[in-house]
Coordinates of C-alpha atoms and ligand atoms in Angstrom, one line a residue:
M1 CA -11.2 -25.6 18.9
S2 CA -12.3 -28.9 17.5
D3 CA -14.4 -28.8 13.6
G4 CA -12.1 -26.2 12.5
F5 CA -13.8 -23.7 14.6
V6 CA -13.6 -21.5 17.9
W7 CA -16.9 -22.8 19.4
F8 CA -18.1 -19.6 21.6
E9 CA -21.9 -19.8 23.2
G10 CA -22.9 -21.9 20.6
I11 CA -21.4 -19.3 17.8
P12 CA -18.0 -20.6 15.9
F13 CA -15.4 -18.3 15.4
P14 CA -12.1 -18.6 13.9
V15 CA -9.6 -20.6 15.3
V16 CA -6.5 -18.9 14.9
D17 CA -6.5 -16.0 17.3
F18 CA -9.4 -17.1 19.2
T19 CA -10.6 -18.5 22.3
P20 CA -14.1 -18.5 24.7
E21 CA -12.0 -17.6 27.8
H22 CA -10.4 -14.2 25.6
M23 CA -14.3 -13.8 23.9
R24 CA -15.1 -13.5 27.2
E25 CA -12.5 -11.2 28.6
V26 CA -13.1 -8.9 25.7
Q27 CA -17.1 -9.4 26.6
E28 CA -16.6 -8.2 30.2
N29 CA -14.3 -5.8 29.8
F30 CA -13.2 -3.7 27.1
V31 CA -13.9 0.0 27.9
F32 CA -15.1 2.0 25.0
K33 CA -14.3 6.1 24.2
D34 CA -16.6 8.5 23.3
E35 CA -14.2 9.1 21.3
D36 CA -13.9 5.7 19.2
V37 CA -15.4 4.6 15.9
L38 CA -16.5 1.4 15.4
T39 CA -16.5 -0.5 12.3
L40 CA -19.0 -3.2 13.1
S41 CA -19.9 -5.7 9.8
F42 CA -20.8 -9.7 9.2
P43 CA -17.5 -10.9 7.6
K44 CA -17.5 -9.8 4.2
S45 CA -19.5 -7.0 3.6
G46 CA -16.8 -5.0 2.5
T47 CA -15.7 -4.4 5.9
N48 CA -12.3 -3.1 5.3
W49 CA -13.1 -0.7 2.7
L50 CA -15.2 0.9 5.1
I51 CA -11.7 0.8 7.6
E52 CA -9.9 2.4 4.2
I53 CA -12.5 5.5 3.6
L54 CA -12.3 6.0 7.8
S55 CA -8.9 5.5 7.6
L56 CA -8.5 8.3 4.4
I57 CA -11.5 10.5 6.0
F58 CA -9.6 11.1 9.6
S59 CA -5.9 11.8 7.3
K60 CA -7.9 14.2 5.1
G61 CA -7.1 12.4 2.5
D62 CA -3.4 11.8 2.6
P63 CA -2.6 8.1 1.8
K64 CA 0.4 8.4 4.0
W65 CA -0.9 6.6 6.8
V66 CA -3.1 3.8 4.1
Q67 CA -0.1 2.9 2.4
S68 CA 2.6 2.5 5.4
V69 CA 0.5 0.5 8.0
P70 CA -1.2 -2.5 7.8
I71 CA -5.8 -1.6 7.7
W72 CA -5.5 -4.7 10.6
E73 CA -3.3 -2.2 12.7
R74 CA -5.7 1.3 12.0
S75 CA -8.6 -0.8 12.4
P76 CA -8.0 -3.7 14.6
W77 CA -9.7 -6.7 15.0
L78 CA -11.1 -6.4 19.2
E79 CA -12.2 -9.9 19.6
T80 CA -9.0 -11.4 18.2
M81 CA -6.2 -11.3 20.9
Y82 CA -3.6 -9.7 18.8
G83 CA -6.5 -6.6 18.4
Y84 CA -7.9 -7.1 22.1
K85 CA -4.1 -5.9 23.5
S86 CA -3.1 -3.2 21.1
L87 CA -6.5 -1.9 21.8
K88 CA -7.2 -1.6 25.2
D89 CA -4.7 0.5 26.5
K90 CA -3.9 2.7 23.9
E91 CA -4.5 6.6 24.0
G92 CA -7.0 8.9 22.5
P93 CA -9.5 7.9 19.9
R94 CA -9.0 4.6 18.5
F95 CA -10.3 2.7 15.2
I96 CA -12.1 -0.4 16.4
T97 CA -13.2 -3.0 14.1
S98 CA -15.7 -6.2 15.1
H99 CA -18.0 -9.0 13.7
V100 CA -19.5 -10.1 17.1
P101 CA -23.1 -10.2 16.7
I102 CA -24.7 -7.7 19.7
H103 CA -25.3 -10.4 22.4
L104 CA -21.5 -11.5 22.6
F105 CA -20.3 -7.2 22.2
P106 CA -18.8 -5.2 24.9
K107 CA -21.8 -3.9 27.0
S108 CA -20.0 -0.6 27.8
V109 CA -20.2 0.0 24.0
F110 CA -23.7 0.8 24.6
K111 CA -22.6 3.7 27.4
S112 CA -20.5 5.3 25.5
K113 CA -21.2 7.9 22.4
A114 CA -18.9 6.1 20.3
K115 CA -19.3 6.4 17.0
V116 CA -20.5 3.1 15.5
I117 CA -21.3 2.6 12.2
Y118 CA -22.7 -1.4 10.9
L119 CA -21.8 -2.2 7.1
I120 CA -24.9 -4.3 5.5
R121 CA -24.3 -6.4 1.9
N122 CA -26.7 -8.5 -0.1
P123 CA -25.7 -11.8 2.4
R124 CA -26.6 -14.0 -1.6
D125 CA -23.5 -11.9 -2.1
I126 CA -22.0 -11.9 1.4
L127 CA -22.1 -15.6 0.5
V128 CA -20.0 -15.4 -2.4
S129 CA -17.5 -13.7 -1.3
G130 CA -16.9 -15.9 1.9
Y131 CA -16.7 -19.2 -0.2
F132 CA -13.8 -17.4 -2.3
F133 CA -12.3 -16.0 0.8
W134 CA -12.6 -19.0 3.4
I135 CA -11.3 -21.1 0.8
I136 CA -8.3 -19.2 0.6
S137 CA -7.4 -19.1 4.1
N138 CA -6.6 -21.5 7.0
F139 CA -8.1 -20.2 10.0
V140 CA -12.1 -21.0 9.8
K141 CA -13.3 -24.4 7.7
K142 CA -12.7 -24.3 4.5
P143 CA -15.8 -25.7 2.8
E144 CA -15.5 -28.3 -0.3
S145 CA -18.0 -26.6 -2.4
L146 CA -19.9 -24.1 -2.7
E147 CA -23.4 -26.3 -2.5
Q148 CA -21.9 -27.2 1.2
Y149 CA -21.2 -23.2 2.2
F150 CA -24.8 -22.4 0.7
E151 CA -26.0 -25.2 3.0
W152 CA -23.7 -24.0 5.9
F153 CA -24.3 -20.2 5.8
I154 CA -28.4 -20.8 5.6
Q155 CA -28.5 -22.9 8.8
G156 CA -25.1 -20.3 10.9
N157 CA -22.9 -22.9 10.7
V158 CA -20.1 -20.0 9.3
A159 CA -17.5 -17.6 11.5
F160 CA -19.7 -15.2 13.5
G161 CA -22.9 -17.2 13.3
S162 CA -26.4 -16.3 11.2
W163 CA -26.0 -13.3 9.2
F164 CA -29.8 -12.8 9.7
D165 CA -29.9 -13.0 13.4
H166 CA -26.7 -10.4 13.1
I167 CA -28.3 -8.0 10.9
R168 CA -31.2 -8.8 13.4
G169 CA -29.6 -7.6 16.0
W170 CA -27.1 -4.7 15.4
T171 CA -29.9 -3.1 13.5
S172 CA -32.5 -2.8 16.9
M173 CA -29.8 0.1 17.1
K174 CA -31.3 2.0 14.4
G175 CA -32.2 5.6 14.9
K176 CA -29.8 5.6 18.2
E177 CA -27.8 9.4 17.3
N178 CA -24.6 7.2 17.6
F179 CA -25.6 5.0 15.1
L180 CA -25.6 4.5 11.4
I181 CA -26.5 2.1 9.3
L182 CA -24.2 2.5 5.7
S183 CA -24.8 -0.6 3.0
Y184 CA -22.4 -1.8 0.7
E185 CA -24.6 -1.1 -2.3
E186 CA -24.8 2.6 -1.1
L187 CA -21.2 2.7 -1.9
K188 CA -20.8 1.0 -4.9
Q189 CA -23.6 3.1 -6.5
D190 CA -22.4 6.5 -5.5
T191 CA -19.3 6.4 -3.8
R192 CA -18.7 10.0 -3.2
S193 CA -22.7 10.8 -1.5
A194 CA -21.9 7.5 0.5
V195 CA -18.6 9.1 1.7
Q196 CA -20.4 12.4 2.6
K197 CA -23.0 11.0 4.7
L198 CA -19.9 9.5 6.3
C199 CA -18.5 12.7 7.2
Q200 CA -21.4 14.1 8.4
F201 CA -22.1 11.5 11.0
L202 CA -18.1 12.1 11.7
G203 CA -18.2 15.5 12.4
K204 CA -15.8 15.3 9.9
K205 CA -15.3 18.4 6.9
L206 CA -13.3 17.7 3.8
E207 CA -11.8 19.7 0.7
P208 CA -13.3 19.0 -3.0
E209 CA -9.8 17.6 -3.4
E210 CA -9.8 16.1 0.3
L211 CA -13.1 13.3 -1.0
N212 CA -11.1 13.0 -4.5
S213 CA -7.9 11.4 -2.5
V214 CA -10.5 9.1 -1.0
L215 CA -12.1 8.4 -3.2
K216 CA -9.2 7.3 -5.2
N217 CA -7.3 6.0 -2.5
S218 CA -10.4 3.8 -2.1
S219 CA -11.0 2.1 -5.1
F220 CA -10.8 -0.5 -6.1
Q221 CA -8.3 -0.6 -8.2
V222 CA -5.7 0.7 -5.4
M223 CA -6.6 -0.8 -2.8
K224 CA -6.1 -3.7 -5.0
E225 CA -2.9 -3.0 -5.6
N226 CA -1.4 -1.3 -1.6
K227 CA 0.2 -4.1 0.3
M228 CA -0.8 -2.3 3.5
S229 CA -4.6 -3.2 2.9
N230 CA -4.8 -6.2 0.1
Y231 CA -3.9 -8.9 2.7
T232 CA -0.8 -10.5 0.6
L233 CA 1.2 -9.4 3.8
L234 CA -0.3 -12.8 5.2
R235 CA -0.3 -14.8 2.5
G236 CA 1.6 -17.9 3.2
W237 CA 0.3 -17.8 7.0
L238 CA -3.2 -16.8 7.1
L239 CA -4.3 -17.4 3.4
D240 CA -2.7 -19.4 0.8
Q241 CA 0.8 -18.6 -0.7
N242 CA -1.0 -18.4 -4.3
N243 CA -4.1 -18.4 -5.0
G244 CA -6.8 -16.0 -4.7
S245 CA -7.0 -12.5 -3.9
F246 CA -8.6 -10.6 -1.0
L247 CA -9.7 -7.5 -3.0
R248 CA -11.3 -10.7 -5.5
K249 CA -14.0 -8.3 -7.8
G250 CA -15.6 -5.1 -5.8
I251 CA -19.4 -5.9 -7.5
S252 CA -22.4 -5.6 -6.4
G253 CA -25.1 -8.9 -7.4
D254 CA -22.5 -10.8 -8.4
W255 CA -24.7 -13.9 -7.0
K256 CA -26.3 -14.2 -9.5
N257 CA -23.6 -15.7 -11.4
Y258 CA -23.1 -18.8 -8.9
F259 CA -26.4 -19.7 -7.3
T260 CA -28.5 -22.1 -9.6
V261 CA -32.4 -21.2 -9.6
A262 CA -33.2 -24.0 -7.1
Q263 CA -30.8 -22.0 -4.9
A264 CA -32.3 -18.5 -5.4
E265 CA -35.2 -19.6 -4.5
V266 CA -34.4 -21.2 -1.2
F267 CA -32.9 -18.0 -0.2
D268 CA -35.2 -15.6 -1.1
K269 CA -37.8 -18.1 0.4
I270 CA -35.6 -17.8 3.9
F271 CA -35.0 -13.7 3.4
Q272 CA -37.9 -13.9 3.5
E273 CA -39.1 -15.6 6.5
K274 CA -36.5 -14.5 8.7
T275 CA -36.6 -10.5 7.7
A276 CA -40.9 -9.9 7.8
D277 CA -40.5 -7.7 10.2
L278 CA -37.6 -5.9 9.7
P279 CA -38.0 -2.3 8.3
Q280 CA -37.6 -3.4 4.1
E281 CA -35.5 0.0 3.9
L282 CA -32.4 -2.4 5.7
F283 CA -32.4 -4.2 2.4
P284 CA -31.9 -1.9 -0.3
W285 CA -30.9 -4.7 -3.0
E286 CA -34.6 -6.2 -2.9
Ligands
A3P1 N1 -12.0 -1.2 -2.6 C1 -13.6 -1.6 -2.7 N2 -14.6 -1.0 -3.7 C2 -15.4 -2.6 -3.6 N3 -15.6 -3.6 -3.1 C3 -14.4 -4.0 -2.1 C4 -13.3 -3.1 -2.0 N4 -12.6 -3.4 -1.1 C5 -13.3 -4.6 -0.6 N5 -13.6 -4.6 -1.7 C6 -14.6 -5.9 -1.2 O1 -15.3 -6.8 -0.1 C7 -15.1 -8.1 0.2 C8 -14.6 -7.9 2.0 O2 -15.6 -7.9 2.4 P1 -14.8 -7.6 3.6 O3 -13.5 -6.7 3.5 O4 -16.1 -7.4 4.7 O5 -14.2 -9.3 4.2 C9 -14.3 -8.3 -1.5 O6 -15.8 -8.8 -2.1 P2 -15.4 -9.5 -3.3 O7 -15.7 -11.3 -2.6 O8 -17.1 -10.0 -3.5 O9 -15.0 -9.0 -4.1 C10 -13.6 -7.5 -1.6 O10 -13.6 -7.3 -3.3
LIG2 C1 -6.7 -13.0 7.1 C2 -6.8 -12.2 8.0 C3 -8.7 -11.9 7.5 C4 -9.1 -10.7 6.8 C5 -9.8 -10.5 6.4 C6 -11.2 -10.8 7.1 O1 -12.2 -10.7 6.5 S1 -13.3 -10.3 7.0 O2 -12.8 -9.3 8.5 O3 -13.7 -11.6 8.2 O4 -14.3 -9.9 6.6 C7 -10.8 -11.8 8.0 C8 -9.9 -12.1 8.2

């Protein structure tokens, strides 16, 4: 640890439960199984919403599991020491979460038939969401202002590095049979259709009332009140005791309330430069 991050291969990671040695161990030794379901994202893309939906799909809409087991135990965060320990010898199908960029990820995933879901979100909303989350967190460098965090974000000096590199890396898997790209925006716009798409990808069939229960129990309001999913259990340790909320607004386009006109222009320019050669259908918000 040096400046509020742990650095591994030139990329900043959180300081709690991460070490470079451990990151190397995960990269070299974690073995994926064909039955695994892997949620991948850049932080603040709606990762925990997707985990809640997956938990409910596999429970056929029964909320018992999401109401009794913390979200980080249901789909542990692979690159943390805690997550790796709980996952590596676990029997049966596993839910696994990761924010690691593709070039530092365990190679075994590319040989397995594990179902991989990459969640993407407008990076402007990720930036704003990240700013409000990291200022109430105690495990990454805290920005002093949104202006400062804006600079860090476009330079890639935030937890897990550059959003642009992250999506370029992972979306190169587009088209593989076991790889699904889903956006926060499509989840928000038509949650029912997005959940049906997930079910199809996962080979799961839900009855209409089971689907309704998935939608109800993964809704923003219900998740915000579920202490197994709203991260209030970590208050006073990884999160500030009284400030802010993990489930903050849960909307698309909130960046418009925070970016100045100049920041919006700078971001547009960088976005265009860095994504010009990528399939534009990856970015449904543009
Ligand atoms: N059920 C839900 N519906 C909509 N957004 C949700 C949600 N659960 C979490 N989110 C949003 O997802 C973001 C967190 O993402 P992650 O899980 O990757 O850290 C937060 O965004 P905001 O800060 O914009 O509200 C949070 O509010
Ligand atoms: C407090 C542990 C925690 C919770 C949620 C996080 O968000 S994200 O998964 O990185 O987007 C990070 C850490």
